[in-house]
Coordinates of C-alpha atoms in Angstrom, one line a residue:
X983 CA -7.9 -43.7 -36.2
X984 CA -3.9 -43.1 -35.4
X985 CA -2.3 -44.4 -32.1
X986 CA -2.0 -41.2 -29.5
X987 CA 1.4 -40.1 -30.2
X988 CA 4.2 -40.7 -27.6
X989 CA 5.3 -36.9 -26.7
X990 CA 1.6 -36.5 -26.2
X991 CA 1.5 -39.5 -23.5
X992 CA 4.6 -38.7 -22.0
X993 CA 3.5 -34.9 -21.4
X994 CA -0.1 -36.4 -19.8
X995 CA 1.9 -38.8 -17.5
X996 CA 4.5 -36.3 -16.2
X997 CA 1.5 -33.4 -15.7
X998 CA -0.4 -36.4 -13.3
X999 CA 2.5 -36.9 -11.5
X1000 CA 3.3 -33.5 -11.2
X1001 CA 0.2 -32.8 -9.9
X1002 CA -0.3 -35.6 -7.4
X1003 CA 3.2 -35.5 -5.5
X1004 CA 3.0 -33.8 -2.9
X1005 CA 5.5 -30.9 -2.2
X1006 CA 7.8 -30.7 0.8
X1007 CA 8.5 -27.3 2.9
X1008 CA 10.2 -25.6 5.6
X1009 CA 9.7 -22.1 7.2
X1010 CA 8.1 -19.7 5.3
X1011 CA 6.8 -16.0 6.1
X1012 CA 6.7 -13.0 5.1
X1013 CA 6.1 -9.6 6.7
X1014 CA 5.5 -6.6 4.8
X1015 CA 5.3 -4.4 8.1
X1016 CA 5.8 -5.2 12.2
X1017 CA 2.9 -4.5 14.5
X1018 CA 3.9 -3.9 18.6
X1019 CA 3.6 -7.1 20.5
X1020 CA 3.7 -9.5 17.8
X1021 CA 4.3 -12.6 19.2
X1022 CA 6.3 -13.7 15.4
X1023 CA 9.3 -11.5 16.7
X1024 CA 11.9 -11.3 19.6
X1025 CA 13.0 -8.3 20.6
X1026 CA 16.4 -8.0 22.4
X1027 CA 18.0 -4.7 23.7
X1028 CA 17.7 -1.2 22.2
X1029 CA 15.2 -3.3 19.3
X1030 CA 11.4 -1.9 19.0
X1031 CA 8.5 -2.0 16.7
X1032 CA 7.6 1.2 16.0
X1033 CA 5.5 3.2 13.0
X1034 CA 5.3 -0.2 11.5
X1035 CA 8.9 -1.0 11.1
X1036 CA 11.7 -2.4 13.6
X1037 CA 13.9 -0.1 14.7
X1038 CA 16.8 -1.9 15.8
X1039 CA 18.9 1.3 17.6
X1040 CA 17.1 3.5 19.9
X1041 CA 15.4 6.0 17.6
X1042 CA 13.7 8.5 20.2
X1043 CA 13.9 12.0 20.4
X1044 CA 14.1 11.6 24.1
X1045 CA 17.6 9.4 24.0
X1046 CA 20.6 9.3 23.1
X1047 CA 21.4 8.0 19.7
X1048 CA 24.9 6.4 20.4
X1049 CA 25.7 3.7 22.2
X1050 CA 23.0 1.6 21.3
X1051 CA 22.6 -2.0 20.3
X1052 CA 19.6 -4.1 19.6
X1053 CA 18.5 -7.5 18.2
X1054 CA 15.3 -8.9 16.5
X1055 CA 14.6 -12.5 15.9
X1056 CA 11.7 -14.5 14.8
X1057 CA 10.1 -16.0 17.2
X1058 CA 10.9 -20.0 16.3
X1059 CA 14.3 -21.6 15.0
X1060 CA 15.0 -22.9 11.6
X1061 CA 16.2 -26.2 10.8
X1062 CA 19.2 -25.8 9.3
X1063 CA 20.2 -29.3 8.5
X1064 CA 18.7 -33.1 9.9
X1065 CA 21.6 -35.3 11.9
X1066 CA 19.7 -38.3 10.9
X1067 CA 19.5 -38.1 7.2
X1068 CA 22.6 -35.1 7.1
X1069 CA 20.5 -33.0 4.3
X1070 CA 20.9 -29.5 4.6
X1071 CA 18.4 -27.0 3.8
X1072 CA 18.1 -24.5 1.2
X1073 CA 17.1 -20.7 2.2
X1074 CA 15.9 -17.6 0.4
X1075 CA 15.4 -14.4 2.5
X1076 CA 14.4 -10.7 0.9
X1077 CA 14.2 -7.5 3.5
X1078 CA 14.3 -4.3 2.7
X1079 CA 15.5 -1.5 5.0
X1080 CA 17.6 1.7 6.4
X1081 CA 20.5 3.1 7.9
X1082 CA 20.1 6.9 8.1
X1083 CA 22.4 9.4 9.5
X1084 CA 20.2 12.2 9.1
X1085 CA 22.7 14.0 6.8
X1086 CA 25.8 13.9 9.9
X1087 CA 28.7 12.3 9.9
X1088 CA 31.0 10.3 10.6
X1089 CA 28.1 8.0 11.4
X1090 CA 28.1 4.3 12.5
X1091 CA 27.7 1.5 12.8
X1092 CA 25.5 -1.0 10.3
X1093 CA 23.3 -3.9 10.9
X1094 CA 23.6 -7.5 9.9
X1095 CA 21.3 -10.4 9.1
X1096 CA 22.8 -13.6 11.1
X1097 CA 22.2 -17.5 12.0
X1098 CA 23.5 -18.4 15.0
X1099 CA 22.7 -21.1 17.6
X1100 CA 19.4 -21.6 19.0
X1101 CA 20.3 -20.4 22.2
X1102 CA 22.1 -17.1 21.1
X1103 CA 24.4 -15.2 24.2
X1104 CA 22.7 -12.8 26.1
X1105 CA 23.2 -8.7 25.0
X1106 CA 25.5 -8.3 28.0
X1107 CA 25.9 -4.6 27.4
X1108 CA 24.7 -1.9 24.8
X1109 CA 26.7 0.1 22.6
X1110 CA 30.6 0.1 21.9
X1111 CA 29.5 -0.2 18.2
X1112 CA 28.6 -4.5 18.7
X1113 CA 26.6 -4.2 15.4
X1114 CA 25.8 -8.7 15.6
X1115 CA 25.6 -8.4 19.1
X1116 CA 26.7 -12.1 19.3
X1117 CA 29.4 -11.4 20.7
X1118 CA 30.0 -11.4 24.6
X1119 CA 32.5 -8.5 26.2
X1120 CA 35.2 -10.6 27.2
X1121 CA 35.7 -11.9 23.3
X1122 CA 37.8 -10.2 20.9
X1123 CA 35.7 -9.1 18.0
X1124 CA 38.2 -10.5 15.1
X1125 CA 38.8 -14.0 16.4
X1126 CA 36.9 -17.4 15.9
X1127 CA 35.8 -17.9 19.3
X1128 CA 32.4 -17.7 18.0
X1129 CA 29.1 -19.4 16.5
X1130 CA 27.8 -17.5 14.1
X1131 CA 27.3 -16.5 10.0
X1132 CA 25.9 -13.7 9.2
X1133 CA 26.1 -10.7 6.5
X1134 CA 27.0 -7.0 7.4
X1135 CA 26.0 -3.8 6.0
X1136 CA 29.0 -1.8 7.6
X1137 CA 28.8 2.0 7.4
X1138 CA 32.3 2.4 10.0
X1139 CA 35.4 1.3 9.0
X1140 CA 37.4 -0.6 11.9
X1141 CA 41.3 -1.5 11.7
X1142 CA 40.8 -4.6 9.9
X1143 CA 38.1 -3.1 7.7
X1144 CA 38.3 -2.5 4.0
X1145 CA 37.7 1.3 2.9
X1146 CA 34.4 2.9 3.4
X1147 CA 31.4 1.0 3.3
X1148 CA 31.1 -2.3 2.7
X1149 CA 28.6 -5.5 2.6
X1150 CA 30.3 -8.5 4.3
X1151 CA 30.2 -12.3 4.9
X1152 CA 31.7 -13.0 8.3
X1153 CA 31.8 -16.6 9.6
X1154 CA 32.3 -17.0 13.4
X1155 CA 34.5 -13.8 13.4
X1156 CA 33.6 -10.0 12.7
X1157 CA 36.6 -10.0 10.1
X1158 CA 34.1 -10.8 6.7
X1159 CA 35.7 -13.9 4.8
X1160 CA 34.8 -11.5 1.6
X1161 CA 33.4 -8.2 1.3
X1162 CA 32.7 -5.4 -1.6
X1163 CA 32.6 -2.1 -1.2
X1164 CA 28.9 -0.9 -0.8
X1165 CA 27.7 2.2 -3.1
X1166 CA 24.7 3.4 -0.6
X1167 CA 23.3 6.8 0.6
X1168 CA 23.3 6.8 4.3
X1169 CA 23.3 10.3 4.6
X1170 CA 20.1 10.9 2.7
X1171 CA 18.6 7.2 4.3
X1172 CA 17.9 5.7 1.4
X1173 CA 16.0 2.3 1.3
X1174 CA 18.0 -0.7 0.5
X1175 CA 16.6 -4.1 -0.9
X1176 CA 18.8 -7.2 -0.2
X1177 CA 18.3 -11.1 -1.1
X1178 CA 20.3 -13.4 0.7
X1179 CA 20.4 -17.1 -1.0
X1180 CA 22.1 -20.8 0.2
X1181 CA 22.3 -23.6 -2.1
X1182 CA 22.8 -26.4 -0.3
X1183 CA 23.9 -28.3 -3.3
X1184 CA 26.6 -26.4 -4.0
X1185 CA 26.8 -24.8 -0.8
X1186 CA 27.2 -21.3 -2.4
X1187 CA 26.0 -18.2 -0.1
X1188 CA 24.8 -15.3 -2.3
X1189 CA 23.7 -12.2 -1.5
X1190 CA 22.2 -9.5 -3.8
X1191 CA 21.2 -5.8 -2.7
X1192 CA 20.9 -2.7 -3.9
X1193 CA 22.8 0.8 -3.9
X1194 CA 23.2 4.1 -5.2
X1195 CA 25.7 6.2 -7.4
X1196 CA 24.4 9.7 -8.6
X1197 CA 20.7 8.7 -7.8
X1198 CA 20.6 5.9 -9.3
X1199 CA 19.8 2.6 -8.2
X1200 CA 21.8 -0.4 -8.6
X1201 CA 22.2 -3.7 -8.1
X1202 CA 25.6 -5.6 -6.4
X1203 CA 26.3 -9.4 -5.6
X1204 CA 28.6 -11.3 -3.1
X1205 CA 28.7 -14.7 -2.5
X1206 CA 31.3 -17.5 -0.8
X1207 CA 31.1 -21.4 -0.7
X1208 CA 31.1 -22.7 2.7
X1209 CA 29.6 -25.6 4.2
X1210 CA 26.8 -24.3 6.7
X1211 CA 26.8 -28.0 8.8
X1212 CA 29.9 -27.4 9.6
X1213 CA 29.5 -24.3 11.3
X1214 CA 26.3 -24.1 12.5
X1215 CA 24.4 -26.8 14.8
X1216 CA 20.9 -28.4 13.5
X1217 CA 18.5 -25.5 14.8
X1218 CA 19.2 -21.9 14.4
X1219 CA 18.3 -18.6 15.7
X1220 CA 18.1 -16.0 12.8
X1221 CA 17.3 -12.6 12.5
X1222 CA 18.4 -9.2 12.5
X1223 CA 21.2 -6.9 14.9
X1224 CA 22.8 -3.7 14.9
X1225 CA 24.3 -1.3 17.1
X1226 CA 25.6 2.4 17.3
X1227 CA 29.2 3.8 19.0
X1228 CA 30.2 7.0 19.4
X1229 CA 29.1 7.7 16.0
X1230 CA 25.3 7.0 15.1
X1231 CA 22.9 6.4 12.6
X1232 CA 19.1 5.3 12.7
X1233 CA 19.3 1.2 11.6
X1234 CA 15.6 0.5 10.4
X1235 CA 14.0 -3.0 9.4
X1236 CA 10.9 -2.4 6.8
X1237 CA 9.6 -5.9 5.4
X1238 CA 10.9 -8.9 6.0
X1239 CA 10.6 -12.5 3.9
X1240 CA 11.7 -16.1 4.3
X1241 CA 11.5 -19.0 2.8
X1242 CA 13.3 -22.6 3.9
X1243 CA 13.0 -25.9 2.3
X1244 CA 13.9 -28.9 4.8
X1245 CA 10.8 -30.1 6.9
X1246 CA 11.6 -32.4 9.7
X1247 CA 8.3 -34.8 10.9
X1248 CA 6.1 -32.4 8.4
X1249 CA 6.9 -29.3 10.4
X1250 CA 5.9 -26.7 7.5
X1251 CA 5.0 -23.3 8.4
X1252 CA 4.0 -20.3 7.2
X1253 CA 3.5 -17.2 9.4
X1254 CA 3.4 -13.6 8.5
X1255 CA 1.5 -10.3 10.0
X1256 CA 0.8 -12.0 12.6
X1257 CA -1.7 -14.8 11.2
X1258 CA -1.7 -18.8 11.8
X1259 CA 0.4 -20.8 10.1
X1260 CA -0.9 -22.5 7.2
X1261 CA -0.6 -26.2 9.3
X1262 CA -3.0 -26.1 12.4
X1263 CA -1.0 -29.1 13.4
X1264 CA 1.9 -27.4 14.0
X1265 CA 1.0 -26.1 17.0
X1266 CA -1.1 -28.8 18.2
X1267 CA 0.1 -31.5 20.8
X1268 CA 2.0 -34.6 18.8
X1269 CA -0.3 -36.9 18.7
X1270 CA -3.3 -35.0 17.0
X1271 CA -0.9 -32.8 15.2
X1272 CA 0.2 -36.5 13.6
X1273 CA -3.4 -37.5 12.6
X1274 CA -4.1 -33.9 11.2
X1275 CA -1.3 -34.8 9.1
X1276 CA -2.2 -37.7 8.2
X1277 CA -5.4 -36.8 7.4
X1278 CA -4.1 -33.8 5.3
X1279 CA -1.7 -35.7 3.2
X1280 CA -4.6 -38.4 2.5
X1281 CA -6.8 -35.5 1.5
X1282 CA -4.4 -33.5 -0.6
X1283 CA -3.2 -37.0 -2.5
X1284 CA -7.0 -37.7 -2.8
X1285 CA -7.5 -34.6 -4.5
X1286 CA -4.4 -34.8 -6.5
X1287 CA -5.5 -37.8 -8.4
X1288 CA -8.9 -36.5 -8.8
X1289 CA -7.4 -33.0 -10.5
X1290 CA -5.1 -35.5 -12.7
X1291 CA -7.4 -38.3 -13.7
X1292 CA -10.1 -35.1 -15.0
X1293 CA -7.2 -33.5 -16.6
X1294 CA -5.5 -36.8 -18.3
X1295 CA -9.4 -37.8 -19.7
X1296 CA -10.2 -34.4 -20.6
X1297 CA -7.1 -33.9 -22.9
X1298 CA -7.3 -37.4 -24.3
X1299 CA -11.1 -37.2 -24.9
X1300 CA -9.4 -33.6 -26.8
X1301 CA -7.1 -35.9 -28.7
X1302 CA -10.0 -38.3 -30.0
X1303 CA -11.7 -35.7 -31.1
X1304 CA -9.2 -33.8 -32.9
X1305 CA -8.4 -36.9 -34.7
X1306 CA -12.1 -38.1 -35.2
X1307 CA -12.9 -34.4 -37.1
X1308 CA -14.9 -35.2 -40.2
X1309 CA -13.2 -33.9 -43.2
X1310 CA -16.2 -32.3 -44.6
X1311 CA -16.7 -29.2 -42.1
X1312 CA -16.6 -26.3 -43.4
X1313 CA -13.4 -24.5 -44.5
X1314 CA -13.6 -21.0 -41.6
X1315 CA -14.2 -23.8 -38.5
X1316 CA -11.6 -26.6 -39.9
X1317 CA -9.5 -23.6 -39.6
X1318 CA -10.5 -21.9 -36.6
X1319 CA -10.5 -25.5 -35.0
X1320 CA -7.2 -26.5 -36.4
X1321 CA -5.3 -23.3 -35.0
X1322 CA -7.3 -23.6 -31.4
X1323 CA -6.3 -27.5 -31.3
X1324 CA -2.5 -26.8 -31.9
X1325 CA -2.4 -23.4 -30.1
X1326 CA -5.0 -22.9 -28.3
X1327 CA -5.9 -26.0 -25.9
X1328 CA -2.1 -27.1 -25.7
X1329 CA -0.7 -27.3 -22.0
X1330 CA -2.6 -25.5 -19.2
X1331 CA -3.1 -22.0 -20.8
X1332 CA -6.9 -19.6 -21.6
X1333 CA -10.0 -21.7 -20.8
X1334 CA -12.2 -23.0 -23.6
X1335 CA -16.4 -22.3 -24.0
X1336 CA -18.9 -23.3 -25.9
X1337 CA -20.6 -20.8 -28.6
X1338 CA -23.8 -21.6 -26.1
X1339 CA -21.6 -20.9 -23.3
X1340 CA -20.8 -17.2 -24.4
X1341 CA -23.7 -16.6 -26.2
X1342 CA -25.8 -17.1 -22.6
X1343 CA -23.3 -14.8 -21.7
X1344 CA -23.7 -11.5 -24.2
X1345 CA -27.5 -11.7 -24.5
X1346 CA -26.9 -13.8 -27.9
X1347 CA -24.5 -11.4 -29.0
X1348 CA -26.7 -8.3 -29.1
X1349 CA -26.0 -5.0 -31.0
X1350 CA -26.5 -3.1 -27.3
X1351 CA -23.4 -5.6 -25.4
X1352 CA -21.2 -4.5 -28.3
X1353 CA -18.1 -3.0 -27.2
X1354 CA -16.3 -2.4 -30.5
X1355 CA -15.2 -4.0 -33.6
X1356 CA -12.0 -4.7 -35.9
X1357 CA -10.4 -6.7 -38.8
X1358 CA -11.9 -10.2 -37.1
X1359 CA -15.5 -9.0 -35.9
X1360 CA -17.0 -7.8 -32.9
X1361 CA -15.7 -7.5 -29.4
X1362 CA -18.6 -8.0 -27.1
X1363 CA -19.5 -7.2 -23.0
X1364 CA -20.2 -10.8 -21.6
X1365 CA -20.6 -12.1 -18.1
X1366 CA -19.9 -15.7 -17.5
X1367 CA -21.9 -17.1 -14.1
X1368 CA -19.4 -20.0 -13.7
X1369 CA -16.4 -17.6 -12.8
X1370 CA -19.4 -15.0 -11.4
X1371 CA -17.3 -11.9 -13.5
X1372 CA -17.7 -10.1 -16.4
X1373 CA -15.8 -10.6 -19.9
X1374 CA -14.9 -9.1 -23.4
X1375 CA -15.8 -12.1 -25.9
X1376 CA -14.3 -11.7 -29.1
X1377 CA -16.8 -13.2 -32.2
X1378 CA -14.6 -13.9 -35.1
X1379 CA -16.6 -13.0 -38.2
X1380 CA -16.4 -16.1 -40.8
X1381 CA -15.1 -14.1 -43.8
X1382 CA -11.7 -13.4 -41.5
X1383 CA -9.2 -15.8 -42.0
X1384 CA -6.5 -13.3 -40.9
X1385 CA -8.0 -12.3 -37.5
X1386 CA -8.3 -16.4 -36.6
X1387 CA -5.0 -16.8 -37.1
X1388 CA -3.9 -13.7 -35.5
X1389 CA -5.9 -14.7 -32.4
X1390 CA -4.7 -18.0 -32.3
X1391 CA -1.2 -16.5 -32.0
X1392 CA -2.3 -14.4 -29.7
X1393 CA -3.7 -17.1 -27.2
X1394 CA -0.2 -19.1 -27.7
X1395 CA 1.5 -16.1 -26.7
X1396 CA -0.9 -16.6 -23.1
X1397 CA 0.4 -20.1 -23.0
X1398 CA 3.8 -19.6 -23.1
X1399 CA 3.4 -16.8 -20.5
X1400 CA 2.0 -19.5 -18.4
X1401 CA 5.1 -21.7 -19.0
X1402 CA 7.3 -19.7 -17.6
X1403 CA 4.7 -18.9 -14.5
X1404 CA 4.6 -22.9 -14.3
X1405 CA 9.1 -23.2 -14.5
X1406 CA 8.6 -20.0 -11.8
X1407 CA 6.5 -22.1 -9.4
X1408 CA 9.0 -25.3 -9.5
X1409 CA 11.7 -22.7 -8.8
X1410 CA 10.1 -21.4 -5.7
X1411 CA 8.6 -25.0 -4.9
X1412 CA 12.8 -26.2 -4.6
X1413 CA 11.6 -28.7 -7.7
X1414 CA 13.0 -26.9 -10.9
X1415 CA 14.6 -29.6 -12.2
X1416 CA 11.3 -30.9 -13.1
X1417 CA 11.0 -28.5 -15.5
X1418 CA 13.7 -30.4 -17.8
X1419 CA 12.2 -32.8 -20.7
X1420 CA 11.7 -36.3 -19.6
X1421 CA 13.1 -37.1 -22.5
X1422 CA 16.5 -36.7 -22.0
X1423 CA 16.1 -39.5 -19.3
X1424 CA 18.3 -37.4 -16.8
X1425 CA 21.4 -37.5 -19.2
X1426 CA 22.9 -34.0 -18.4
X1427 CA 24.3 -32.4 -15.5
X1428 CA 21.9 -31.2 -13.1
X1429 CA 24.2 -27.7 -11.9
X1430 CA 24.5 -26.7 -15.3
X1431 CA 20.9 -27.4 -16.2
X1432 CA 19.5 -25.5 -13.1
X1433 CA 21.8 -22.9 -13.5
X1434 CA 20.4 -22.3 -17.1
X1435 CA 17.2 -22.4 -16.1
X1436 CA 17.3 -19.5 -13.3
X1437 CA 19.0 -17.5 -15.5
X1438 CA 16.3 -18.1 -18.2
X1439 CA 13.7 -17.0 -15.9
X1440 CA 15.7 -14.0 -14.8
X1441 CA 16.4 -13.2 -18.5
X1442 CA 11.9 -13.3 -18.2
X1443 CA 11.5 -11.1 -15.3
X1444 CA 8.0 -9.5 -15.9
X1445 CA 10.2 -6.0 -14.6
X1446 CA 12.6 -5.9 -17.9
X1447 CA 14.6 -3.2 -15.6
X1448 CA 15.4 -6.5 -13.2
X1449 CA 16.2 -8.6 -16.6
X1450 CA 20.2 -8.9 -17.1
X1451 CA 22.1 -8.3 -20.2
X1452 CA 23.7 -10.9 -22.0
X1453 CA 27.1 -10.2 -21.3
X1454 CA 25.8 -10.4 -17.3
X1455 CA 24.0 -13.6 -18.2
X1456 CA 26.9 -15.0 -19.7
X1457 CA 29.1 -14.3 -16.6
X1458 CA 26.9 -16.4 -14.6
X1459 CA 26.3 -19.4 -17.1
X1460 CA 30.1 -19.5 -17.2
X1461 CA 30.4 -19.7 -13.1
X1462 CA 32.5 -16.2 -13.2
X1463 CA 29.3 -14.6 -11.0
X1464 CA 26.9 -15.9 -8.5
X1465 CA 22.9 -17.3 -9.6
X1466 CA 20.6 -14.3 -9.5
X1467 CA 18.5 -14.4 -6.6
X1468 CA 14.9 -14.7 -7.9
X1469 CA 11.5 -14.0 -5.7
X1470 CA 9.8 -17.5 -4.8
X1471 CA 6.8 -16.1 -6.7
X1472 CA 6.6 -14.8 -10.2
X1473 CA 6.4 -10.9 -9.7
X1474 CA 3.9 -8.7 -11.8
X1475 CA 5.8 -6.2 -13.2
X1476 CA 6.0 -3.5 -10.8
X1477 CA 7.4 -5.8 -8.0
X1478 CA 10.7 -4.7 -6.7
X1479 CA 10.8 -2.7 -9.5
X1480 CA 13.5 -0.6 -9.3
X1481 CA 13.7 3.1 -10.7
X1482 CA 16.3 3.3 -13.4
X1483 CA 16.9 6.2 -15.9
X1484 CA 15.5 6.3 -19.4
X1485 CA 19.3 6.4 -20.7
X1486 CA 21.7 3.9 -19.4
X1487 CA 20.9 0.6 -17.5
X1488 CA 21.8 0.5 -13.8
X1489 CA 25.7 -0.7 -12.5
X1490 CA 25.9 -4.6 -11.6
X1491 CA 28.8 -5.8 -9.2
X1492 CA 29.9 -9.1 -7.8
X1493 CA 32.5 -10.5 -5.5
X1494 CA 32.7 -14.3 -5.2
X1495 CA 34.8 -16.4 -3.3
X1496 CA 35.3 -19.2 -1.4
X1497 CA 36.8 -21.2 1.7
X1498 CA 39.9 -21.8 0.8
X1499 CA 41.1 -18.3 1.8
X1500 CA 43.7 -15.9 0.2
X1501 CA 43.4 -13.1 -1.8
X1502 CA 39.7 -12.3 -3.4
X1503 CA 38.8 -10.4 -6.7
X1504 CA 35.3 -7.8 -6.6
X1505 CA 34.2 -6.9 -9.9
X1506 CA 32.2 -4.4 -11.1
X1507 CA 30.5 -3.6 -15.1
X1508 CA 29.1 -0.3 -15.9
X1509 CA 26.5 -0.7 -19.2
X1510 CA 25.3 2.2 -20.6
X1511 CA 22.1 2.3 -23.7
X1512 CA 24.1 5.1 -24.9
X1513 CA 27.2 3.6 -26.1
X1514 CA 28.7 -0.2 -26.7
X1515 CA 31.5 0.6 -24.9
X1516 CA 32.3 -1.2 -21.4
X1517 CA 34.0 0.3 -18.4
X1518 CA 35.4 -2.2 -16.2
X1519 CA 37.1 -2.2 -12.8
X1520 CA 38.6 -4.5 -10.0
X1521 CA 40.5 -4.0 -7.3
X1522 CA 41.6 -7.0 -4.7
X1523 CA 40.8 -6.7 -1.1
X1524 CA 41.8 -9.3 1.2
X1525 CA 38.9 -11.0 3.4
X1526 CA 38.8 -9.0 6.3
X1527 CA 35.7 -7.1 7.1
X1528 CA 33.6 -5.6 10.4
X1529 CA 30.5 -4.1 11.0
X1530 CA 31.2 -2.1 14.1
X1531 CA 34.2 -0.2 16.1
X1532 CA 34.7 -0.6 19.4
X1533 CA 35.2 2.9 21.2

């Protein structure tokens, strides 16, 4: 018998270690409606739950439109970064939602998404087009006398503002550090889907969301470097504001996610629709929240080992026998066996069953459970007590060399699928970079490495509508545009699917910048199925941007 061969002993070792450490988190939620009176959510001002969406401006036939202001928080802060050990978290938030006019104009203002300090300053008045509402009314609106980051979707251009709408990043001032123009419909109130990113590591703020031009939906992207420690203090407010002047629209928030990675003392949560979080303990007194803890981590690292000790002996009990296989079997199962041992049972893809198994399971493979048959033999109904469901078990016939080897392609196909659901979990566990080889024994640089991956995964998007092209792809693996801001979760393919014509692909944009100031270059490609020609545009706007007016 051969020694084990060392890929196959490094890929055991790195799945039990995978398995047994445990993963760290921070906030996490996700609301895919608001319900009145949910305790989850603060409500400042003109703000109200209503028809199972916040409406952040008065939106009542009753009142006046204008001159309204409004603000909704969630209901605990985020840590934002740890004094102690100075790491700073990272953040993913998705929301989708509204600005409506109701087919009038001019309208205003726009809402914004913002972190401010825990304590944020009270909504002294309503109205005059305050769109953060972070601001108090003795502070000028384009100064830094201020404490606050957020991003604006402006619909009203100011004095300082850029032409027509715009998405913004403003830093302690309403005057955006950089801004693109925004291609929306606020006239026909259109829904909008943003995704608002910070890597810590590189301290890059990106934002993705959507618009329209002629109908049809696109994407845009803005980001800017900036060190959030520096700006913010170690526990933050977050959340949503917007306001109305004398001009109006209807500001709506429909769903709402977030995600945060730093945990201080093991305070993970995850709240959503109102339920518990995921850690009792969390809202338990200190002490017993500790030994719930405790106990949980001892339980989870207990189980861990368990799950990686039965996997390590079942695949090396797999290995023994594969290399144990008498030569004299017969030629159709050496060469069913030899495709299903290399294909087949490699990594963590389709469960295996015995012949007994499945014949238990289709009546011993009677004529009346057949569904069909092809090339490779029957297909038959089957149902399987130890998952309680029923199944289609395919019966390769021995005579059909072809339809083994077809199926074992098929079943490596599954397994690759559940790679890249296995690099999508690391992503939205924080841990991608566990995804790389052990092999290369860390020799490579981690940015480049991480940014390859992401942009691997978005080049897999299950929705090939939300997959980018290559020259897009290219632009971000050469740093020239922002990371793609991925969902935490692998989508199935209809999530955040967005509706694009049969004949050209939709518009992608991006801004970038950073804090060093000046002058800042907005980009936007136009790709078309039709044609290999490529329209491009840019225009320089300086970094000056507002949400609101102020009369």
């Amino acid at each position: 018998m051969g020694k084990l061969p060392v890929p196959f002993l490094l890929f055991v070792f790195s799945t039990l270690f995978t398995l047994i450490i445990p993963s760290a988190g921070g906030l996490s939620f996700s609301f895919t409606g608001f319900s009145p009176g949910d305790p989850n959510i603060t409500y400042e001002g003109n703000a109200s739950s209503s028809g199972g969406a916040i409406q952040l401006t008065t939106n009542r036939r009753d009142a006046n439109l204008n001159l309204s202001s409004g603000r909704a928080t969630y209901h605990r802060p985020m840590q934002l970064w740890d004094k102690a050990s100075g790491n700073l978290t990272d953040f993913t938030t998705h929301f989708s939602f509204s600005i409506d006019s109701q087919y009038k104009s001019p309208y205003g203002d726009g809402l914004a998404f913002f972190l401010g300090p825990e304590e944020l300053p009270p909504l002294l008045f309503q109205g005059e087009g305050l769109g953060l509402g972070l601001l108090r009314n003795n502070q000028p609106l384009n100064t830094t006398d201020n404490q606050f980051v957020a991003v604006e979707f402006d619909i009203f251009q100011n004095g300082f503002d850029p032409p027509g709408e715009h998405v913004g990043i403003d830093i302690n001032s309403m005057k955006s550090v950089n801004n693109i123009t925004w291609e929306c419909d606020i006239r026909g109130g259109k829904t909008t889907e943003a995704w608002i990113s910070y890597n810590s590591s590189t301290n890059n703020l990106s934002v993705s969301f959507t618009g329209y031009i002629n109908n049809t939906k696109e994407m845009q992207f803005l980001s800017y470097i900036v060190s959030l420690r520096d700006i913010l203090p170690e526990r933050v407010s977050f959340g949503f504001s917007a306001s109305t002047g004398t001009a109006y629209a209807i500001h709506t928030l429909r769903s709402w996610d977030f995600s945060s990675s730093l945990e201080i003392d093991g305070n993970v949560t995850n709240d959503g629709n109102g339920t518990n979080p995921l850690d009792p303990a969390a809202a338990s007194p200190p002490n017993n929240g500790t030994r719930r803890n405790r106990k949980k981590n001892w339980t989870g690292l207990a189980v861990g080992l368990g799950v990686g000790v039965a996997i390590v002996g079942g695949m090396v009990g797999f290995v023994f026998k594969f290399m144990c296989r008498h030569e004299e079997d017969e030629e159709g199962d050496h060469v069913l066996e030899e495709y299903m041992d290399d294909e087949f049972e490699r990594g963590t893809g389709p469960k295996k069953f015995s012949y007994q198994e499945l014949a238990r399971a289709t009546n011993n493979f009677k004529d009346e459970e057949k569904l069909g048959e092809g090339g490779f033999g029957g297909v038959y109904r089957g149902f399987l007590k130890e998952i309680d469901s029923f199944v289609a078990v395919k019966r390769v016939s021995r005579g059909s060399k072809q339809g083994i080897k077809e199926y074992a392609a098929e079943a490596s196909n599954e397994d690759q699928v559940s790679m890249v659901r296995w690099v999508w979990e690391l992503y939205g566990e924080g841990k991608l970079i566990e995804a790389v080889d052990p092999r290369l024994c860390g020799d490579f640089n981690k940015t480049q490495v991480e940014r390859l991956m992401i942009v691997g995964l978005s080049c897999a998007h299950p929705d090939e509508h939300l997959r980018p092209s290559i020259r897009q792809s290219l632009h971000v693996l050469n740093f020239d545009a922002p990371l793609p801001i991925l969902p935490l979760k692998m989508p199935v393919p209809s999530y955040f699917a967005l509706p694009i014509a049969a004949s050209s692909l939709s518009i992608m944009s991006y801004g970038s910048a950073d804090s060093t100031g000046g002058m800042n270059d907005s980009s936007s490609y136009v790709y078309n199925t039709n044609s290999s020609q490529i329209s491009t545009s840019s225009s320089a706007s300086s970094a000056s941007a507002m949400l609101l007016h102020t009369g």
